[in-house]
Coordinates of C-alpha atoms and ligand atoms in Angstrom, one line a residue:
X9 CA 21.6 -28.3 5.3
X10 CA 19.0 -25.5 6.6
X11 CA 15.2 -26.4 7.2
X12 CA 14.2 -23.5 5.4
X13 CA 15.5 -20.8 3.2
X14 CA 13.7 -18.5 1.9
X15 CA 14.5 -16.1 -1.7
X16 CA 13.7 -13.1 -0.8
X17 CA 14.4 -10.1 1.6
X18 CA 10.9 -8.0 2.1
X19 CA 8.9 -7.6 4.1
X20 CA 7.3 -11.5 3.7
X21 CA 11.0 -12.7 3.6
X22 CA 12.5 -11.2 6.0
X23 CA 10.1 -11.4 8.5
X24 CA 9.8 -14.9 7.0
X25 CA 12.9 -15.8 8.5
X26 CA 13.5 -14.2 12.2
X27 CA 9.8 -15.7 12.3
X28 CA 11.5 -19.7 11.3
X29 CA 14.8 -19.0 13.4
X30 CA 12.6 -17.7 17.1
X31 CA 10.5 -20.7 16.3
X32 CA 14.1 -22.8 16.0
X33 CA 14.5 -24.1 12.0
X34 CA 18.0 -23.6 10.7
X35 CA 16.7 -20.4 8.2
X36 CA 18.9 -18.6 5.3
X37 CA 17.3 -15.7 3.2
X38 CA 18.8 -14.9 0.0
X39 CA 18.9 -11.3 -1.4
X40 CA 20.1 -10.6 -4.7
X41 CA 20.3 -6.6 -3.9
X42 CA 23.3 -5.2 -2.2
X43 CA 24.8 -2.3 -1.0
X44 CA 27.6 -0.2 -1.7
X45 CA 29.6 -2.6 0.6
X46 CA 28.9 -5.4 -1.3
X47 CA 26.4 -6.6 2.0
X48 CA 23.0 -7.9 0.8
X49 CA 20.6 -4.8 1.0
X50 CA 17.3 -5.9 3.3
X51 CA 14.0 -5.2 3.4
X52 CA 13.2 -5.4 -0.3
X53 CA 10.5 -2.7 -2.3
X54 CA 9.0 -1.9 1.4
X55 CA 11.7 -0.6 2.9
X56 CA 13.9 0.7 0.3
X57 CA 11.4 1.9 -2.9
X58 CA 8.0 1.4 -1.2
X59 CA 6.2 1.7 2.0
X60 CA 8.9 3.4 4.0
X61 CA 10.6 6.0 1.4
X62 CA 7.5 7.1 0.3
X63 CA 5.8 7.7 3.8
X64 CA 8.5 9.6 4.4
X65 CA 8.7 12.0 1.1
X66 CA 4.5 12.1 2.3
X67 CA 5.2 13.4 5.7
X68 CA 7.7 15.4 4.2
X69 CA 5.8 17.6 1.3
X70 CA 2.6 17.3 3.8
X71 CA 4.6 19.3 6.4
X72 CA 5.7 21.8 4.1
X73 CA 2.0 22.4 2.3
X74 CA 0.8 22.8 6.2
X75 CA 3.8 25.1 6.7
X76 CA 3.1 26.9 3.3
X77 CA -1.1 27.4 3.5
X78 CA -2.3 26.3 6.9
X79 CA -0.2 27.9 9.8
X80 CA -2.0 31.2 9.8
X81 CA -5.1 29.7 10.4
X82 CA -4.5 28.0 14.1
X83 CA -2.6 31.7 14.3
X84 CA 0.9 31.0 13.6
X85 CA 3.0 33.7 10.9
X86 CA 6.1 32.5 9.1
X87 CA 7.7 33.5 6.6
X88 CA 7.4 32.0 3.0
X89 CA 8.2 28.2 4.2
X90 CA 11.6 27.2 1.4
X91 CA 11.8 24.0 0.4
X92 CA 15.1 22.1 0.8
X93 CA 14.9 19.1 -1.2
X94 CA 18.0 17.5 -1.2
X95 CA 17.7 17.4 2.4
X96 CA 14.3 16.2 2.2
X97 CA 15.8 13.0 0.4
X98 CA 18.6 12.9 2.5
X99 CA 16.3 12.5 5.7
X100 CA 14.6 9.9 3.3
X101 CA 17.2 8.2 2.6
X102 CA 18.4 7.8 6.2
X103 CA 15.3 6.2 7.3
X104 CA 15.7 3.5 4.9
X105 CA 19.1 3.2 5.6
X106 CA 18.3 3.1 9.8
X107 CA 15.4 0.2 8.5
X108 CA 17.1 -1.6 6.5
X109 CA 20.9 -1.6 8.8
X110 CA 18.0 -2.5 11.4
X111 CA 17.0 -5.9 9.4
X112 CA 20.6 -6.7 8.9
X113 CA 20.6 -6.3 13.5
X114 CA 18.0 -8.3 13.2
X115 CA 19.4 -11.1 11.8
X116 CA 22.0 -11.3 13.3
X117 CA 20.3 -11.7 16.8
X118 CA 18.2 -14.0 15.7
X119 CA 20.6 -16.0 13.6
X120 CA 19.1 -16.1 10.4
X121 CA 21.8 -16.3 7.8
X122 CA 22.1 -14.3 5.1
X123 CA 22.8 -14.7 1.4
X124 CA 23.4 -12.8 -1.3
X125 CA 23.1 -13.8 -5.4
X126 CA 20.0 -14.7 -7.7
X127 CA 18.3 -17.5 -6.5
X128 CA 16.7 -19.9 -8.2
X129 CA 14.4 -22.8 -7.1
X130 CA 15.9 -26.2 -8.1
X131 CA 14.0 -28.4 -6.5
X132 CA 11.7 -28.7 -2.9
X133 CA 15.5 -29.4 -1.5
X134 CA 18.1 -27.5 -4.0
X135 CA 18.4 -23.4 -4.7
X136 CA 21.0 -22.6 -6.6
X137 CA 22.6 -18.9 -5.5
X138 CA 24.2 -16.9 -8.4
X139 CA 26.7 -13.8 -7.9
X140 CA 28.9 -12.9 -9.8
X141 CA 29.4 -15.3 -12.0
X142 CA 29.5 -18.0 -9.6
X143 CA 27.0 -20.8 -8.3
X144 CA 26.7 -22.7 -5.9
X145 CA 23.7 -25.2 -4.1
X146 CA 22.4 -25.0 -1.2
X147 CA 19.9 -27.6 0.3
X148 CA 17.3 -27.2 2.6
X149 CA 13.7 -28.9 3.9
X150 CA 11.8 -26.2 2.8
X151 CA 11.7 -23.4 0.2
X152 CA 9.8 -20.0 1.0
X153 CA 9.2 -17.8 -2.7
X154 CA 8.7 -14.0 -1.0
X155 CA 10.6 -12.7 -4.7
X156 CA 7.8 -9.6 -4.6
X157 CA 7.1 -7.6 -7.6
X158 CA 8.2 -4.8 -9.3
X159 CA 6.7 -2.2 -11.6
X160 CA 4.7 -2.4 -14.7
X161 CA 6.3 -1.0 -18.2
X162 CA 3.7 -0.4 -20.6
X163 CA 5.5 -0.2 -24.5
X164 CA 3.4 3.8 -24.8
X165 CA 5.8 4.9 -22.2
X166 CA 9.2 3.5 -22.0
X167 CA 10.7 4.0 -18.6
X168 CA 13.9 5.8 -19.0
X169 CA 14.4 5.9 -15.2
X170 CA 15.4 10.0 -16.2
X171 CA 11.6 12.2 -17.5
X172 CA 10.2 9.1 -17.4
X173 CA 10.4 7.3 -14.6
X174 CA 8.6 4.4 -12.6
X175 CA 8.2 4.5 -9.0
X176 CA 11.6 4.2 -8.0
X177 CA 11.8 7.1 -10.2
X178 CA 9.5 9.2 -8.7
X179 CA 11.1 8.8 -5.0
X180 CA 14.9 10.5 -6.4
X181 CA 13.3 13.8 -8.3
X182 CA 16.3 15.6 -7.4
X183 CA 14.0 19.0 -7.8
X184 CA 10.6 19.5 -8.3
X185 CA 9.3 18.9 -11.4
X186 CA 7.5 22.5 -12.2
X187 CA 4.3 20.0 -15.2
X188 CA 4.3 16.2 -13.8
X189 CA 2.3 14.2 -15.6
X190 CA 0.9 10.0 -14.1
X191 CA -0.4 8.1 -15.9
X192 CA -2.3 5.3 -13.6
X193 CA -4.7 7.3 -10.5
X194 CA -3.6 4.2 -8.6
X195 CA -2.1 3.9 -4.5
X196 CA 1.1 5.2 -6.2
X197 CA -0.3 7.6 -8.3
X198 CA -2.1 9.2 -5.3
X199 CA 0.1 8.7 -2.7
X200 CA 3.1 10.7 -5.3
X201 CA 1.5 12.3 -7.3
X202 CA 0.2 14.8 -4.0
X203 CA 3.7 14.6 -2.6
X204 CA 5.1 16.0 -5.9
X205 CA 1.1 18.6 -6.4
X206 CA 2.5 19.4 -2.4
X207 CA 6.2 20.6 -3.1
X208 CA 4.8 22.7 -5.8
X209 CA 4.6 19.9 -9.2
X210 CA 1.2 21.2 -11.8
X211 CA 0.0 17.1 -11.3
X212 CA -1.7 15.4 -14.0
X213 CA -3.3 12.4 -14.0
X214 CA -4.5 10.0 -16.4
X215 CA -6.4 6.9 -15.5
X216 CA -7.5 5.3 -18.0
X217 CA -11.1 3.1 -16.0
X218 CA -13.8 5.5 -16.2
X219 CA -14.0 4.7 -12.2
X220 CA -12.2 6.6 -9.2
X221 CA -11.0 3.6 -6.7
X222 CA -13.1 1.0 -8.1
X223 CA -12.8 -1.0 -4.4
X224 CA -13.6 1.9 -2.6
X225 CA -17.5 2.6 -1.0
X226 CA -18.3 4.8 -3.9
X227 CA -19.4 8.1 -1.4
X228 CA -15.8 8.4 -0.6
X229 CA -14.1 7.7 -3.8
X230 CA -16.3 10.1 -5.1
X231 CA -15.4 12.2 -1.6
X232 CA -11.2 11.6 -2.7
X233 CA -12.0 13.2 -6.0
X234 CA -14.0 15.9 -5.3
X235 CA -11.1 16.4 -2.5
X236 CA -7.9 15.8 -4.1
X237 CA -8.4 17.5 -6.9
X238 CA -9.7 20.9 -4.6
X239 CA -5.6 20.0 -3.6
X240 CA -4.8 20.6 -7.3
X241 CA -4.2 17.6 -8.8
X242 CA -6.0 17.1 -12.1
X243 CA -7.5 13.6 -12.1
X244 CA -9.0 13.1 -15.5
X245 CA -10.6 9.6 -16.0
X246 CA -10.9 7.7 -19.6
X247 CA -8.0 8.4 -20.7
X248 CA -5.7 6.2 -23.2
X249 CA -2.2 7.3 -23.3
X250 CA -1.4 6.4 -26.9
X251 CA 2.5 7.7 -26.9
X252 CA 4.8 9.2 -24.6
X253 CA 8.2 11.0 -26.5
X254 CA 11.2 12.0 -23.7
X255 CA 13.6 14.7 -25.0
X256 CA 15.6 16.7 -23.9
X257 CA 13.7 19.6 -22.9
X258 CA 10.6 17.2 -21.1
X259 CA 8.1 14.6 -22.2
X260 CA 5.4 15.4 -24.5
X261 CA 2.4 12.7 -24.0
X262 CA -0.1 11.8 -26.5
X263 CA -3.9 10.7 -24.3
X264 CA -7.4 10.3 -25.8
X265 CA -10.5 10.6 -23.9
X266 CA -13.7 10.0 -25.4
X267 CA -14.1 12.8 -27.3
X268 CA -11.0 14.1 -28.3
X269 CA -7.1 13.4 -28.7
X270 CA -5.0 15.4 -26.5
X271 CA -1.4 16.0 -26.0
X272 CA 0.5 17.7 -22.6
X273 CA 3.9 19.0 -21.9
X274 CA 5.5 18.0 -18.9
X275 CA 8.7 17.8 -17.2
X276 CA 8.6 14.2 -15.9
X277 CA 5.6 11.3 -16.2
X278 CA 5.5 9.0 -13.6
X279 CA 4.0 5.5 -14.8
X280 CA 1.9 4.0 -12.0
X281 CA -0.1 1.3 -13.5
X282 CA 0.4 -1.3 -10.8
X283 CA 2.9 -4.6 -10.7
X284 CA 4.1 -7.4 -11.7
X285 CA 5.9 -11.1 -9.6
X286 CA 9.7 -11.5 -10.0
X287 CA 9.4 -14.3 -11.2
X288 CA 11.8 -14.4 -14.3
X289 CA 14.8 -17.1 -14.0
X290 CA 13.3 -18.0 -10.6
X291 CA 12.1 -21.8 -11.5
X292 CA 14.6 -24.1 -12.4
X293 CA 12.9 -27.0 -15.2
X294 CA 11.8 -29.5 -13.1
X295 CA 10.8 -27.2 -10.0
X296 CA 7.5 -28.9 -11.0
X297 CA 5.8 -25.0 -10.9
X298 CA 3.9 -23.1 -13.5
X299 CA 2.9 -19.7 -12.9
X300 CA -0.6 -18.6 -13.5
X301 CA -1.9 -16.6 -16.4
X302 CA -0.3 -13.2 -15.3
X303 CA 3.0 -15.2 -13.7
X304 CA 1.9 -15.5 -10.6
X305 CA 2.9 -18.8 -8.4
X306 CA 0.0 -20.1 -7.6
X307 CA -1.1 -21.0 -4.1
X308 CA -3.8 -22.0 -1.8
X309 CA -5.1 -20.0 1.0
X310 CA -1.6 -21.7 3.3
X311 CA 0.5 -20.6 0.3
X312 CA 1.2 -23.4 -0.4
X313 CA 2.1 -24.8 -3.9
X314 CA 1.8 -27.8 -5.9
X315 CA 5.1 -28.5 -4.5
X316 CA 5.2 -29.9 -1.3
X317 CA 7.6 -28.0 0.8
X318 CA 8.2 -25.4 -2.0
X319 CA 5.6 -22.1 -0.2
X320 CA 5.1 -18.9 -1.9
X321 CA 4.0 -15.8 0.1
X322 CA 3.9 -11.8 -0.1
X323 CA 3.4 -9.9 -3.6
X324 CA 4.6 -12.8 -5.8
X325 CA 1.2 -14.6 -4.8
X326 CA -2.3 -13.8 -5.8
X327 CA -4.1 -10.9 -3.6
X328 CA -3.8 -7.3 -2.9
X329 CA 0.0 -6.3 -3.3
X330 CA 0.2 -5.0 0.9
X331 CA 3.5 -5.6 3.5
X332 CA 1.0 -6.6 5.8
X333 CA -0.5 -9.3 3.8
X334 CA 3.1 -9.9 2.3
X335 CA 4.4 -10.6 6.0
X336 CA 1.2 -12.2 7.7
X337 CA 1.8 -15.0 4.6
X338 CA 5.3 -15.1 5.7
X339 CA 4.8 -16.1 8.9
X340 CA 1.9 -18.2 8.7
X341 CA 3.9 -20.5 6.5
X342 CA 7.1 -21.2 8.6
X343 CA 4.6 -21.9 11.8
X344 CA 3.0 -24.3 9.6
X345 CA 6.5 -25.5 8.7
X346 CA 6.6 -26.6 12.7
X347 CA 3.8 -27.9 12.8
X348 CA 1.2 -24.9 14.5
X349 CA -1.8 -23.9 13.2
X350 CA -2.2 -20.5 11.3
X351 CA -3.9 -19.4 8.6
X352 CA -5.2 -15.4 7.3
X353 CA -8.3 -14.6 7.8
X354 CA -7.6 -12.7 4.1
X355 CA -11.1 -10.9 4.4
X356 CA -10.0 -8.7 7.3
X357 CA -7.1 -7.0 5.3
X358 CA -7.2 -3.4 5.7
X359 CA -6.6 -1.3 3.0
X360 CA -5.1 2.3 3.6
X361 CA -4.2 4.9 0.8
X362 CA -2.2 7.5 2.8
X363 CA -3.4 11.0 1.0
X364 CA -4.4 13.8 3.4
X365 CA -6.4 13.3 4.2
X366 CA -5.7 9.0 4.2
X367 CA -8.2 6.7 3.4
X368 CA -8.5 3.5 4.8
X369 CA -11.6 -0.2 4.9
X370 CA -10.8 -3.4 6.1
X371 CA -14.0 -6.0 5.3
X372 CA -16.9 -5.5 2.6
X373 CA -18.5 -2.4 0.8
X374 CA -22.0 -2.2 0.2
X375 CA -21.9 -3.3 -3.4
X376 CA -19.8 -6.7 -2.1
X377 CA -22.7 -6.9 0.0
X378 CA -25.6 -6.2 -1.9
X379 CA -23.9 -8.3 -4.9
X380 CA -23.1 -11.6 -2.4
X381 CA -27.2 -11.0 -1.8
X382 CA -26.4 -10.1 2.7
X383 CA -28.8 -7.8 4.0
X384 CA -26.7 -4.8 5.9
X385 CA -27.0 -1.8 7.7
X386 CA -24.8 1.7 7.6
X387 CA -24.2 4.0 10.0
X388 CA -21.8 6.6 8.8
X389 CA -20.8 10.0 11.0
X390 CA -18.6 12.7 10.1
X391 CA -15.3 14.7 11.3
X392 CA -17.2 17.7 10.8
X393 CA -19.2 16.2 14.3
X394 CA -15.8 15.5 16.1
X395 CA -14.3 17.9 18.3
X396 CA -10.6 16.9 18.2
X397 CA -11.0 16.6 14.0
X398 CA -12.6 20.4 15.1
X399 CA -9.9 21.3 17.2
X400 CA -7.1 19.9 14.4
X401 CA -8.9 21.6 11.7
X402 CA -8.8 18.3 10.4
X403 CA -13.0 17.7 9.1
X404 CA -13.6 16.3 6.0
X405 CA -14.5 13.3 5.3
X406 CA -16.4 10.5 7.9
X407 CA -16.0 6.9 9.5
X408 CA -18.8 4.4 8.2
X409 CA -19.9 1.1 9.8
X410 CA -21.1 -1.3 7.9
X411 CA -23.7 -4.6 9.8
X412 CA -25.5 -7.7 9.2
X413 CA -28.8 -6.5 9.6
X414 CA -30.2 -9.6 11.3
X415 CA -27.1 -10.5 13.3
X416 CA -25.5 -6.6 14.0
X417 CA -22.3 -8.4 13.3
X418 CA -19.1 -5.5 11.8
X419 CA -19.3 -6.6 8.1
X420 CA -16.9 -3.8 7.5
X421 CA -15.8 -0.8 8.2
X422 CA -14.8 2.4 5.6
X423 CA -13.2 5.7 6.6
X424 CA -11.9 9.3 4.5
X425 CA -10.4 11.4 7.5
X426 CA -7.9 12.8 9.4
X427 CA -5.9 9.5 10.8
X428 CA -8.3 6.7 9.0
X429 CA -5.0 4.1 9.3
X430 CA -5.3 4.4 12.6
X431 CA -8.8 4.3 12.5
X432 CA -9.6 1.2 10.6
X433 CA -7.3 -0.2 13.0
X434 CA -9.5 0.0 15.7
X435 CA -12.6 -1.8 12.9
X436 CA -9.6 -4.8 12.6
X437 CA -9.5 -5.7 15.4
X438 CA -13.2 -5.3 16.2
X439 CA -13.9 -7.5 13.4
X440 CA -11.2 -10.2 14.2
X441 CA -13.3 -10.0 17.4
X442 CA -16.7 -10.8 15.8
X443 CA -18.2 -7.3 17.9
X444 CA -21.3 -6.0 16.4
X445 CA -21.9 -2.6 15.6
X446 CA -23.8 -2.4 19.0
X447 CA -20.7 -4.1 20.5
X448 CA -18.2 -1.9 19.5
X449 CA -20.3 1.7 20.5
X450 CA -20.9 0.0 24.1
X451 CA -16.8 -0.3 24.0
X452 CA -15.3 3.3 25.9
X453 CA -13.4 5.3 23.3
X454 CA -10.7 8.0 25.2
X455 CA -12.1 12.0 24.6
X456 CA -11.4 13.4 22.3
X457 CA -10.0 11.8 19.8
X458 CA -10.8 11.2 15.8
X459 CA -11.2 7.6 17.2
X460 CA -14.8 8.9 18.5
X461 CA -16.0 9.1 14.9
X462 CA -16.0 5.2 14.6
X463 CA -17.5 4.8 18.3
X464 CA -20.3 7.1 16.6
X465 CA -20.5 5.6 12.8
X466 CA -20.5 1.8 15.1
X467 CA -23.6 4.0 17.0
X468 CA -24.9 5.1 14.2
X469 CA -25.4 1.9 12.6
X470 CA -28.6 0.9 15.3
X471 CA -29.4 4.2 14.9
X472 CA -28.0 5.1 18.5
X473 CA -25.6 8.4 18.2
X474 CA -25.4 11.2 20.1
X475 CA -23.7 13.9 18.4
X476 CA -26.2 14.2 15.1
X477 CA -28.4 16.4 15.3
X478 CA -30.8 15.0 12.9
X479 CA -34.3 14.7 14.1
X480 CA -33.4 10.7 12.5
X481 CA -30.4 10.5 14.0
X482 CA -28.6 10.0 10.2
X483 CA -26.3 12.7 9.1
X484 CA -25.1 11.8 6.0
X485 CA -27.6 9.5 3.9
X486 CA -25.6 6.7 2.6
Ligands
FAD29 P1 9.5 -6.8 -1.9 O1 9.7 -6.3 -0.8 O2 9.0 -6.6 -3.4 O3 10.2 -7.7 -2.4 C1 11.4 -9.2 -2.7 C2 12.8 -9.2 -2.7 O4 12.8 -10.0 -3.3 C3 13.3 -7.5 -3.0 O5 14.6 -7.8 -1.8 C4 14.6 -8.6 -4.8 O6 15.4 -8.3 -4.2 C5 14.6 -10.0 -4.0 N1 14.3 -11.0 -5.1 C6 13.9 -11.4 -5.8 N2 13.8 -11.9 -7.0 C7 14.6 -12.1 -6.4 C8 15.7 -14.2 -6.7 N3 15.5 -14.4 -7.6 N4 16.4 -14.3 -5.5 C9 17.2 -14.1 -4.5 N5 16.2 -12.3 -4.4 C10 14.9 -12.4 -4.6 N6 2.3 -2.1 0.6 C11 1.7 -1.3 2.2 O7 1.3 -1.9 2.6 N7 1.4 -0.2 2.5 C12 2.1 0.9 1.8 O8 2.7 2.2 2.0 C13 2.8 0.6 0.4 N8 3.2 1.9 0.0 C14 4.1 1.2 -0.8 C15 4.5 2.4 -1.8 C16 5.5 2.4 -3.0 C17 6.2 3.3 -4.0 C18 5.2 0.7 -3.6 C19 6.1 0.7 -4.6 C20 4.7 -0.4 -3.4 C21 4.4 0.3 -2.0 N9 3.4 -1.2 -1.0 C22 2.8 -0.5 -0.3 C23 3.5 -2.8 -0.9 C24 4.6 -3.0 -0.3 O9 6.0 -2.9 -0.4 C25 5.1 -4.6 -1.2 O10 3.1 -5.5 -1.2 C26 5.6 -5.2 -0.5 O11 6.9 -4.7 -0.4 C27 5.6 -6.9 -0.8 O12 7.2 -7.1 0.0 P2 7.1 -8.5 -0.8 O13 8.7 -9.2 0.3 O14 6.5 -9.8 -1.1 O15 8.2 -8.5 -1.9
NAD30 P1 -2.9 0.3 -9.2 O1 -3.0 -0.8 -9.2 O2 -3.5 0.4 -7.2 O3 -3.6 0.8 -9.8 C1 -2.8 1.4 -11.0 C2 -4.3 2.0 -11.8 O4 -3.2 2.4 -12.9 C3 -5.4 1.0 -12.2 O5 -6.2 2.6 -11.2 C4 -5.0 1.6 -13.6 O6 -6.4 1.0 -13.8 C5 -4.3 2.2 -13.6 N1 -4.0 1.9 -15.1 C6 -3.9 0.6 -15.9 N2 -3.2 0.7 -17.2 C7 -3.5 2.2 -17.6 C8 -3.2 2.8 -18.8 N3 -2.3 1.9 -19.7 N4 -3.1 3.9 -18.5 C9 -4.0 4.5 -17.3 N5 -4.2 4.2 -16.1 C10 -3.4 3.0 -16.4 O7 -1.3 0.0 -9.0 P2 0.0 1.1 -8.1 O8 -0.7 2.5 -7.9 O9 0.8 0.5 -9.1 O10 0.1 0.4 -6.6 C11 0.8 -1.4 -7.4 C12 0.7 -1.1 -6.2 O11 1.5 -1.4 -4.8 C13 -0.8 -2.0 -5.6 O12 -1.3 -3.1 -5.7 C14 -1.0 -1.5 -4.2 O13 -1.4 -2.3 -3.5 C15 1.1 -1.2 -3.3 N6 0.7 0.0 -3.0 C16 -0.1 0.1 -2.1 C17 -0.1 1.1 -1.1 C18 -0.5 1.1 -0.2 O14 -1.3 0.5 0.8 N7 -0.9 2.7 1.2 C19 0.8 2.6 -1.7 C20 1.7 2.0 -2.3 C21 1.8 1.0 -3.7

């Protein structure tokens, strides 16, 4: 009898398993994918086909594009760099192996039992595991469902993983497509679009919505769109793809905008229109859980399902599909199982889009605050006035701090620019401690760092920024 059985070994499941064992719970983690040695393939989407491989390719392709286009800005003359895609892909694969085997090692060190097979939840005390036609039932006191998500497919563009691929297929192209189309200008479309554009593809993105990055700060969304277009991503909004036909020559994509119908011939098409929860065949008839209308497992803020002692965390439940949100939910649940008081401040989950420059934010944006009727003030600071950004030649973008008009408490931080992901993390820490904009402005930041843009933006909230030329102490119109 286990204390806790976890279904899925992604960032929600494997992190929960390790913490559960640390807390003294007898823990098993069931994973249905396996590696070439027939061992459970740990790490889920994130380590195998998500965060890590995409960032490995983003980093490699960025270095290539820098060498190709920007080394000479720094007085470095090199012969035209040559791309070795297969070496780039091997590097990415080695990073995946290093991390996934690292999780196996952590399981061993923490005495987590790793079980290979497909899990079905029979009830809160029994999980059936099937592998190669054989099934066994595992008994437990608690079940944590962490079965994650998979790419959504659309009937107009059926995935064949050859010419029409999802995000998984887009991480393993064996040559750079000359022409590449992407359906969806969301996070994956922009990140993988950036990878392949940097490596030489002519990238066309077709987005259904009229608005670009509607969840981001409006000004940032506008600036990102302009910057990515400058980088060669042909982003088309308000497009409805009516059909995509794969042939030996490539893919013919038919789409309509508000004016007319278009036909686009490309070598590859990536479908990146969102992800859906992995719940097929997961719940036994008598387990007592009914999925919501979108297929997610309904949970409350503590990740409790309606059935006592069955919990669900990560992409399979409501909220943003992010690895760090998934892991924190996993930790919260096992801590609660052991009687600890744990909760998640969902308002403080940071979002990052790893384009270049990066886009990142935490907390509320101006539209959300206006809608909620909260009075606020803002301060912004451009990287063009930041010494370190100038030294690096990375002057695009700005940081914006939003604070409550009366209390000065920081309500949101939004950044577009160099190391925005890391800058935003400082905003998370500040907001976690309930700091005011003035307090953030009084904090010492190392010089010269791009983080000083956050410092100055915080100072600018109360019109105290130092390095802003405008007499009104306001360089950016908000
Ligand atoms: P998953 O990682 O999907 O893991 C679920 C696991 O459960 C899988 O291993 C699956 O095989 C297993 N499983 C499912 N059903 C069963 C069953 N019945 N029995 C046994 N095992 C089962 N997020 C970020 O925060 N930052 C990023 O930069 C980022 N980049 C991404 C890039 C791409 C291309 C993609 C696709 C996603 C990215 N994400 C990123 C999202 C991130 O990968 C997910 O939010 C995260 O992996 C969710 O974790 P999870 O543990 O809930 O699920
Ligand atoms: P997404 O929700 O970010 O974007 C999907 C986009 O596709 C949206 O803009 C949507 O309007 C558009 N779309 C939907 N149907 C369409 C259609 N038929 N035609 C044209 N456009 C259509 O989803 P994604 O980019 O697939 O990413 C999936 C998830 O993975 C996201 O929730 C994200 O959180 C996670 N992820 C995170 C990161 C990160 O944190 N940096 C990176 C990659 C993925």
